[in-house]
Coordinates of C-alpha atoms in Angstrom, one line a residue:
M281 CA 8.6 -27.0 -3.7
N282 CA 11.9 -25.1 -1.8
W283 CA 10.5 -21.6 -1.1
K284 CA 12.5 -19.2 -0.4
K285 CA 12.2 -16.7 1.9
G286 CA 12.9 -12.8 3.1
T287 CA 11.2 -9.9 4.9
L288 CA 10.9 -6.2 3.5
A289 CA 13.7 -4.9 5.2
D290 CA 16.5 -7.7 3.9
F291 CA 16.1 -4.8 0.4
M292 CA 14.6 -1.4 2.6
G293 CA 16.2 -1.6 6.5
D294 CA 13.7 0.5 8.6
F295 CA 13.7 3.4 5.5
V296 CA 10.2 2.4 5.9
V297 CA 6.5 5.2 6.8
Y298 CA 3.6 3.5 6.5
R299 CA 0.3 5.7 7.1
N300 CA 1.6 8.3 9.7
L301 CA 3.7 9.5 7.9
E302 CA 6.3 7.9 11.4
P303 CA 9.6 6.6 9.6
M304 CA 10.4 3.1 12.1
D305 CA 14.2 4.4 11.0
S306 CA 14.5 6.1 15.2
R307 CA 17.1 7.9 13.8
L308 CA 14.8 10.1 10.9
D309 CA 12.3 12.4 12.3
G310 CA 9.0 12.0 12.4
L311 CA 6.0 14.6 10.8
Q312 CA 4.7 15.4 14.3
E313 CA 8.4 16.9 14.4
V314 CA 8.3 18.3 11.4
W315 CA 5.4 19.3 9.9
A316 CA 6.3 23.3 10.1
E317 CA 9.1 22.8 8.8
I318 CA 7.9 20.5 5.3
G319 CA 4.9 23.5 5.3
L320 CA 1.7 22.1 6.8
D321 CA 0.0 24.8 8.7
H322 CA -1.1 22.4 11.6
Y323 CA -0.3 18.9 12.2
Y324 CA -2.1 16.5 10.1
V325 CA -1.8 13.1 8.6
P326 CA -1.4 14.1 4.2
R327 CA -2.8 11.9 2.3
K328 CA -1.5 9.6 -0.5
T329 CA -2.5 12.2 -3.5
T330 CA -1.7 15.6 -2.3
P331 CA 1.5 16.9 -2.6
A332 CA 2.1 17.3 0.9
Y333 CA 2.0 13.9 0.5
A334 CA 5.1 13.7 -1.8
T335 CA 6.4 16.9 0.7
A336 CA 7.0 15.2 3.0
L337 CA 8.2 12.0 1.2
L338 CA 10.7 13.8 0.2
H339 CA 11.7 15.0 3.5
Y340 CA 12.3 11.7 4.7
V341 CA 14.1 10.8 2.0
Q342 CA 16.9 13.9 2.0
A343 CA 17.2 12.7 5.5
A344 CA 17.8 9.2 4.8
Q345 CA 20.7 10.0 3.0
G346 CA 22.5 12.0 5.0
V347 CA 21.5 9.0 8.4
R348 CA 23.4 7.4 5.4
G349 CA 26.0 8.1 4.9
I350 CA 26.4 9.8 1.8
S351 CA 26.6 14.1 1.6
S352 CA 25.6 14.9 -1.4
P353 CA 21.0 15.2 -1.4
V354 CA 19.2 12.8 -3.8
E355 CA 18.0 14.4 -7.4
Q356 CA 17.0 11.7 -9.2
L357 CA 13.3 9.0 -8.1
L358 CA 12.2 6.1 -9.4
F359 CA 9.1 5.0 -7.7
I360 CA 7.3 1.5 -8.1
G361 CA 4.0 0.4 -7.0
D362 CA 0.7 -0.8 -8.2
T363 CA -1.8 2.2 -9.0
L364 CA -2.4 4.5 -11.6
M365 CA -4.4 6.0 -9.1
N366 CA -2.8 6.6 -6.3
D367 CA 1.0 5.6 -6.3
G368 CA 0.5 7.2 -10.3
T369 CA -0.6 10.1 -8.5
A370 CA 1.6 10.2 -6.0
A371 CA 5.2 9.3 -8.3
R372 CA 3.9 12.0 -10.4
N373 CA 3.7 14.2 -7.9
L374 CA 6.7 13.6 -6.1
G375 CA 8.1 14.7 -10.3
R376 CA 7.2 17.4 -9.9
H377 CA 10.5 18.8 -7.5
L378 CA 12.6 16.4 -8.8
P379 CA 13.8 13.4 -12.1
M380 CA 11.2 10.1 -12.0
M381 CA 10.9 6.8 -13.9
G382 CA 8.0 5.4 -12.4
F383 CA 6.7 1.4 -12.7
I384 CA 2.6 0.7 -12.3
G385 CA 2.1 -3.7 -11.6
A386 CA -0.2 -5.8 -11.4
D387 CA 0.0 -9.5 -13.8
R388 CA -4.0 -9.3 -15.7
L389 CA -2.2 -13.3 -17.8
G390 CA -5.8 -12.9 -19.4
D391 CA -5.2 -10.8 -21.0
P392 CA -2.2 -9.6 -23.5
K393 CA 1.1 -8.9 -22.1
S394 CA 0.6 -4.4 -22.2
V395 CA 3.5 -2.1 -21.2
E396 CA 2.6 1.5 -22.3
I397 CA 4.4 5.1 -21.0
D398 CA 2.9 7.8 -19.9
D399 CA 4.0 10.8 -18.3
G400 CA 6.5 9.3 -17.1
L401 CA 5.3 5.6 -15.8
M402 CA 5.9 1.5 -17.4
V403 CA 2.2 1.0 -16.6
A404 CA 2.3 -3.0 -17.2
N405 CA -0.2 -5.4 -17.0
R406 CA 3.1 -8.0 -15.5
W407 CA 5.1 -7.8 -13.2
A408 CA 7.8 -9.7 -15.6
A409 CA 7.8 -6.1 -17.0
L410 CA 9.6 -4.4 -14.4
A411 CA 12.5 -6.2 -16.6
D412 CA 11.3 -3.9 -19.7
F413 CA 11.2 -0.4 -17.3
M414 CA 15.0 -2.1 -16.0
D415 CA 16.3 -1.2 -19.4
W416 CA 13.8 1.5 -20.1
V417 CA 16.3 3.1 -16.9
E418 CA 19.7 2.1 -18.8
D419 CA 18.1 3.1 -22.0
A420 CA 17.1 6.4 -20.8
D421 CA 21.1 6.9 -18.9
F422 CA 18.3 7.6 -16.2
P423 CA 21.4 8.2 -13.4
C424 CA 21.0 5.1 -10.3
G425 CA 23.5 5.8 -7.6
E426 CA 24.0 7.7 -4.6
A427 CA 22.2 10.7 -5.6
T428 CA 19.4 8.6 -6.7
A429 CA 16.1 6.9 -4.0
L430 CA 13.7 4.3 -5.5
L431 CA 10.6 3.9 -3.2
I432 CA 8.8 1.2 -3.2
D433 CA 5.1 0.6 -2.6
L434 CA 4.0 -2.5 -0.7
D435 CA 0.9 -3.9 0.0
K436 CA 0.0 -5.3 -3.7
T437 CA 3.1 -4.4 -4.6
S438 CA 6.2 -5.6 -2.8
L439 CA 4.3 -7.9 -0.9
G440 CA 1.1 -9.4 -2.1
A441 CA 1.4 -8.2 -5.6
R442 CA -1.7 -6.5 -7.4
G443 CA -3.2 -10.0 -9.5
R444 CA -1.3 -12.6 -8.2
N445 CA -1.8 -12.4 -4.9
D446 CA -3.3 -9.4 -3.4
H447 CA -6.9 -11.3 -2.5
V448 CA -4.4 -12.8 1.3
I449 CA -4.8 -9.3 1.8
N450 CA -8.7 -8.8 0.3
D451 CA -9.1 -11.5 2.7
A452 CA -7.2 -10.5 6.5
R453 CA -9.1 -6.8 6.4
V454 CA -11.9 -8.0 6.4
E455 CA -12.4 -10.9 9.2
A456 CA -10.5 -8.1 11.0
V457 CA -13.8 -6.4 10.1
K458 CA -16.1 -9.5 11.1
R459 CA -13.3 -9.9 14.4
T460 CA -14.1 -5.8 15.0
M461 CA -17.8 -6.7 14.7
R462 CA -18.0 -10.3 17.2
G463 CA -17.0 -8.7 19.8
A464 CA -18.6 -5.2 19.0
L465 CA -22.0 -7.3 18.8
G466 CA -21.3 -11.4 20.2
D467 CA -24.0 -13.3 19.4
D468 CA -25.5 -10.6 17.7
F469 CA -23.4 -9.8 14.6
D470 CA -25.0 -11.6 11.8
E471 CA -22.9 -12.1 8.8
A472 CA -25.0 -12.1 6.1
A473 CA -25.9 -8.6 7.2
F474 CA -22.6 -7.6 8.0
R475 CA -21.8 -8.4 4.0
A476 CA -24.7 -6.6 2.0
V477 CA -23.8 -3.6 3.4
Y478 CA -19.8 -4.1 3.1
E479 CA -19.4 -5.6 -0.3
P480 CA -21.7 -2.6 -1.7
L481 CA -20.0 -0.4 0.6
N482 CA -17.1 -1.2 -1.6
D483 CA -16.9 -0.2 -4.5
Q484 CA -15.7 2.1 -6.6
K485 CA -19.3 4.2 -6.8
Y486 CA -19.0 5.1 -2.9
H487 CA -16.2 6.2 -2.4
Y488 CA -17.3 9.7 -1.5
F489 CA -19.2 8.7 1.3
T490 CA -16.7 5.8 2.3
A491 CA -13.1 7.8 1.3
D492 CA -12.3 4.5 -0.1
N493 CA -10.9 4.2 3.9
Q494 CA -12.0 0.8 4.6
D495 CA -11.8 3.0 8.4
Y496 CA -15.1 4.3 6.9
L497 CA -16.2 1.1 6.3
A498 CA -16.3 -1.1 9.1
Y499 CA -17.7 2.1 11.6
I500 CA -21.1 1.6 9.4
C501 CA -20.8 -2.3 9.0
L502 CA -21.0 -1.6 12.9
M503 CA -23.4 0.9 13.3
V504 CA -25.3 -1.0 10.6
N505 CA -25.6 -4.3 12.0
G506 CA -25.6 -3.0 15.3
G507 CA -29.0 -1.2 15.0
I508 CA -28.1 1.9 14.9
Y509 CA -29.2 2.6 11.3
T510 CA -30.7 -0.4 9.4
P511 CA -30.0 -1.0 6.0
D512 CA -33.0 0.0 4.3
E513 CA -32.3 3.4 6.2
L514 CA -28.3 3.6 5.0
W515 CA -29.4 3.2 1.4
S516 CA -32.5 5.8 1.3
A517 CA -30.3 8.3 2.7
L518 CA -27.3 7.3 0.2
E519 CA -29.8 7.6 -2.6
D520 CA -30.9 10.7 -1.6
G521 CA -27.1 12.1 -0.3
V522 CA -28.8 12.9 2.7
F523 CA -25.2 11.9 3.2
E524 CA -22.3 13.7 1.3
D525 CA -19.4 12.0 3.7
I526 CA -18.9 9.8 6.6
E527 CA -19.2 12.8 8.7
D528 CA -22.6 13.3 8.0
F529 CA -22.9 9.4 9.0
V530 CA -20.7 10.3 12.5
A531 CA -23.1 12.8 13.1
A532 CA -26.5 11.1 12.0
C533 CA -25.4 8.0 14.8
E534 CA -24.2 11.2 17.0
A535 CA -27.9 11.6 17.5
R536 CA -29.2 8.2 18.5
R537 CA -26.4 7.6 20.9
E538 CA -29.2 6.9 23.0
R539 CA -29.3 4.1 21.5
M540 CA -25.8 2.4 22.2
S541 CA -25.0 -0.7 24.1
P542 CA -21.3 -0.1 26.3
A543 CA -19.2 -1.0 22.8
L544 CA -20.9 0.0 20.4
E545 CA -20.5 3.9 21.7
E546 CA -17.1 2.9 22.7
A547 CA -16.4 2.5 18.9
H548 CA -18.9 5.5 17.9
A549 CA -17.0 7.4 20.8
E550 CA -13.5 6.4 19.3
V551 CA -14.2 7.4 15.5
L552 CA -16.2 10.4 16.0
R553 CA -12.2 11.6 18.8
G554 CA -10.4 10.7 14.6
I555 CA -12.6 12.4 12.9
E556 CA -12.6 15.6 14.6
A557 CA -8.6 15.2 14.7
E558 CA -8.0 15.0 11.0
D559 CA -6.7 10.7 11.8
P560 CA -6.9 8.5 8.4
T561 CA -6.8 5.7 11.2
P562 CA -9.7 6.1 13.4
F563 CA -10.8 3.3 14.5
K564 CA -7.8 2.0 15.8
A565 CA -9.3 -0.7 17.2
F566 CA -10.0 -2.6 14.2
R567 CA -6.8 -1.8 12.9
R568 CA -5.0 -3.8 15.6
G569 CA -7.3 -6.3 14.4
E570 CA -6.2 -6.5 11.3
Y571 CA -2.5 -6.5 12.2
F572 CA -2.4 -9.9 13.4
E573 CA -4.9 -11.1 10.4
T574 CA -2.4 -9.8 8.2
I575 CA 0.5 -12.1 10.2
E576 CA -1.1 -14.8 11.5
R577 CA -1.2 -14.4 6.8
M578 CA 2.7 -14.3 6.6
D579 CA 5.0 -18.0 6.1
V580 CA 2.3 -19.9 8.6
L581 CA 2.4 -23.0 6.1
P582 CA 4.7 -25.8 5.2
D583 CA 8.6 -25.0 3.2
D584 CA 7.3 -28.1 1.5
A585 CA 3.5 -26.1 0.5
P586 CA 2.8 -26.3 -3.3
E587 CA 2.2 -23.3 -4.9
D588 CA -1.7 -23.1 -5.0
Q589 CA -2.2 -23.6 -1.9
V590 CA 1.0 -20.7 -0.5
L591 CA -1.0 -18.0 -3.2
D592 CA -4.9 -19.4 -1.8
S593 CA -4.1 -18.0 1.7
E594 CA -0.7 -17.0 2.4
I595 CA 0.8 -13.5 1.3
V596 CA 4.1 -13.7 -0.4
L597 CA 7.2 -11.3 -0.5
T598 CA 7.1 -9.8 -5.1
A599 CA 10.3 -11.3 -5.9
E600 CA 10.6 -9.2 -9.2
V601 CA 9.4 -6.2 -7.0
A602 CA 12.6 -7.7 -4.4
Q603 CA 15.0 -8.0 -7.5
V604 CA 14.9 -4.2 -8.8
A605 CA 15.5 -3.5 -5.1
D606 CA 18.8 -5.0 -5.0
A607 CA 20.5 -4.3 -8.2
M608 CA 20.0 -0.5 -6.9
A609 CA 20.9 -1.7 -3.9
A610 CA 23.9 -2.3 -4.9
R611 CA 24.2 0.0 -7.8
G612 CA 24.4 3.0 -4.7
V613 CA 20.1 3.6 -4.8
L614 CA 18.5 4.3 -1.2
I615 CA 15.5 1.7 -1.1
F616 CA 12.5 3.7 0.5
G617 CA 9.4 1.3 1.7
I618 CA 6.1 3.5 1.9
S619 CA 2.8 1.7 3.0
D620 CA -1.0 3.6 3.0
K621 CA -0.9 1.4 4.9
P622 CA -2.0 2.1 9.0
D623 CA 0.4 2.1 11.3
E624 CA -2.0 0.4 13.4
A625 CA -2.2 -2.5 11.6
S626 CA 1.2 -3.0 10.4
V627 CA 3.5 -2.6 13.9
P628 CA 3.0 -4.3 17.4
T629 CA 3.0 -2.7 20.2
A630 CA 4.8 -2.1 23.1
A631 CA 3.3 -5.7 25.0
D632 CA 2.3 -8.3 21.8
A633 CA 6.4 -6.3 20.3
A634 CA 7.7 -8.4 24.1
R635 CA 6.0 -10.9 23.3
G636 CA 7.7 -11.8 19.3
Y637 CA 5.3 -10.1 16.8
R638 CA 7.8 -7.7 15.0
A639 CA 6.6 -5.6 12.3
I640 CA 5.1 -6.1 8.6
H641 CA 8.4 -5.2 6.9
H642 CA 10.7 -7.4 9.5
T643 CA 8.0 -10.0 9.0
P644 CA 9.3 -13.6 6.6
M645 CA 7.6 -14.1 4.0
K646 CA 8.0 -16.5 1.8
V647 CA 9.1 -14.7 -1.9
Y648 CA 7.2 -16.7 -5.7
G649 CA 7.6 -14.6 -8.7
G650 CA 9.6 -15.0 -12.0
K651 CA 13.0 -13.8 -12.9
V652 CA 13.5 -10.0 -13.4
V653 CA 18.0 -9.1 -13.6
S654 CA 20.1 -10.6 -15.4

């Protein structure tokens, strides 16, 4: 197979925000400068499902409109994502401000094709249904020109498409957790014991405790694998309702700080500081490892590598999403990328950049998918 290659920046440029809501385009002021202007009562990073997140995105979209030389404001929005809970909620919050039409997709090829309209969102079990989305937008006479912005989710949407290639993103994250654990525990790292905690805790059942935050999950696994809390103590505490959230667990570990090795204490202190500062990415050492694990899964196989091998081990760009973005950009639509992936797992440090590393949206990947735009 002769693989086509590309980057997210091919159709987004640097109009991208990762979790910290600090735009990659240096011409746009970041959250640390505009938090009061967008109505926050203090500086913090809103999560994706909150109304404040939508307000921040709208601010950046309007600012990007000016930066690209369009004097009139954005008046309507399009949205493409992969989860009804996170992306769908973000899209609907945006729709409270401006007219919005959105698409939530995934490949579930074992099921019959399903395309449903749900409160301004087309929800489909095929990425190929983006062709239906384009028809839906056209049939609705929805304006698609310079006064429209298309917001596109990155992880598991425009790259590593859900149901098709997302497992490689998950693999990178798990390897990053293991990498962090080995760094802190050395030969004492027990992978079987790690998985016995990580895999069940990664279930939605425990989201009340982990907040579906991989920083918290990595920290919990490290404290348990490091002997600060035994697995039996953890499961018993969760069953008895002792730990209502991650703050309770961190406080419990703080009370046992004297048991920690220097490496464990360093990791604990980092997470403790981050949580106190309302930082949604408190375990930055883990996230730096995730950055490298992710980059190392982009366009590493030969150009003639077979399709199944690439999809099994590389993160690839979603051709259907790229086609829609290109088609909309040709009509004057502003393309803007959003991601809940932490900046530390997405953008190289200055030292790493000097070694040739690039932000995820500038890193070349193979492109895979069918044709949805004629």
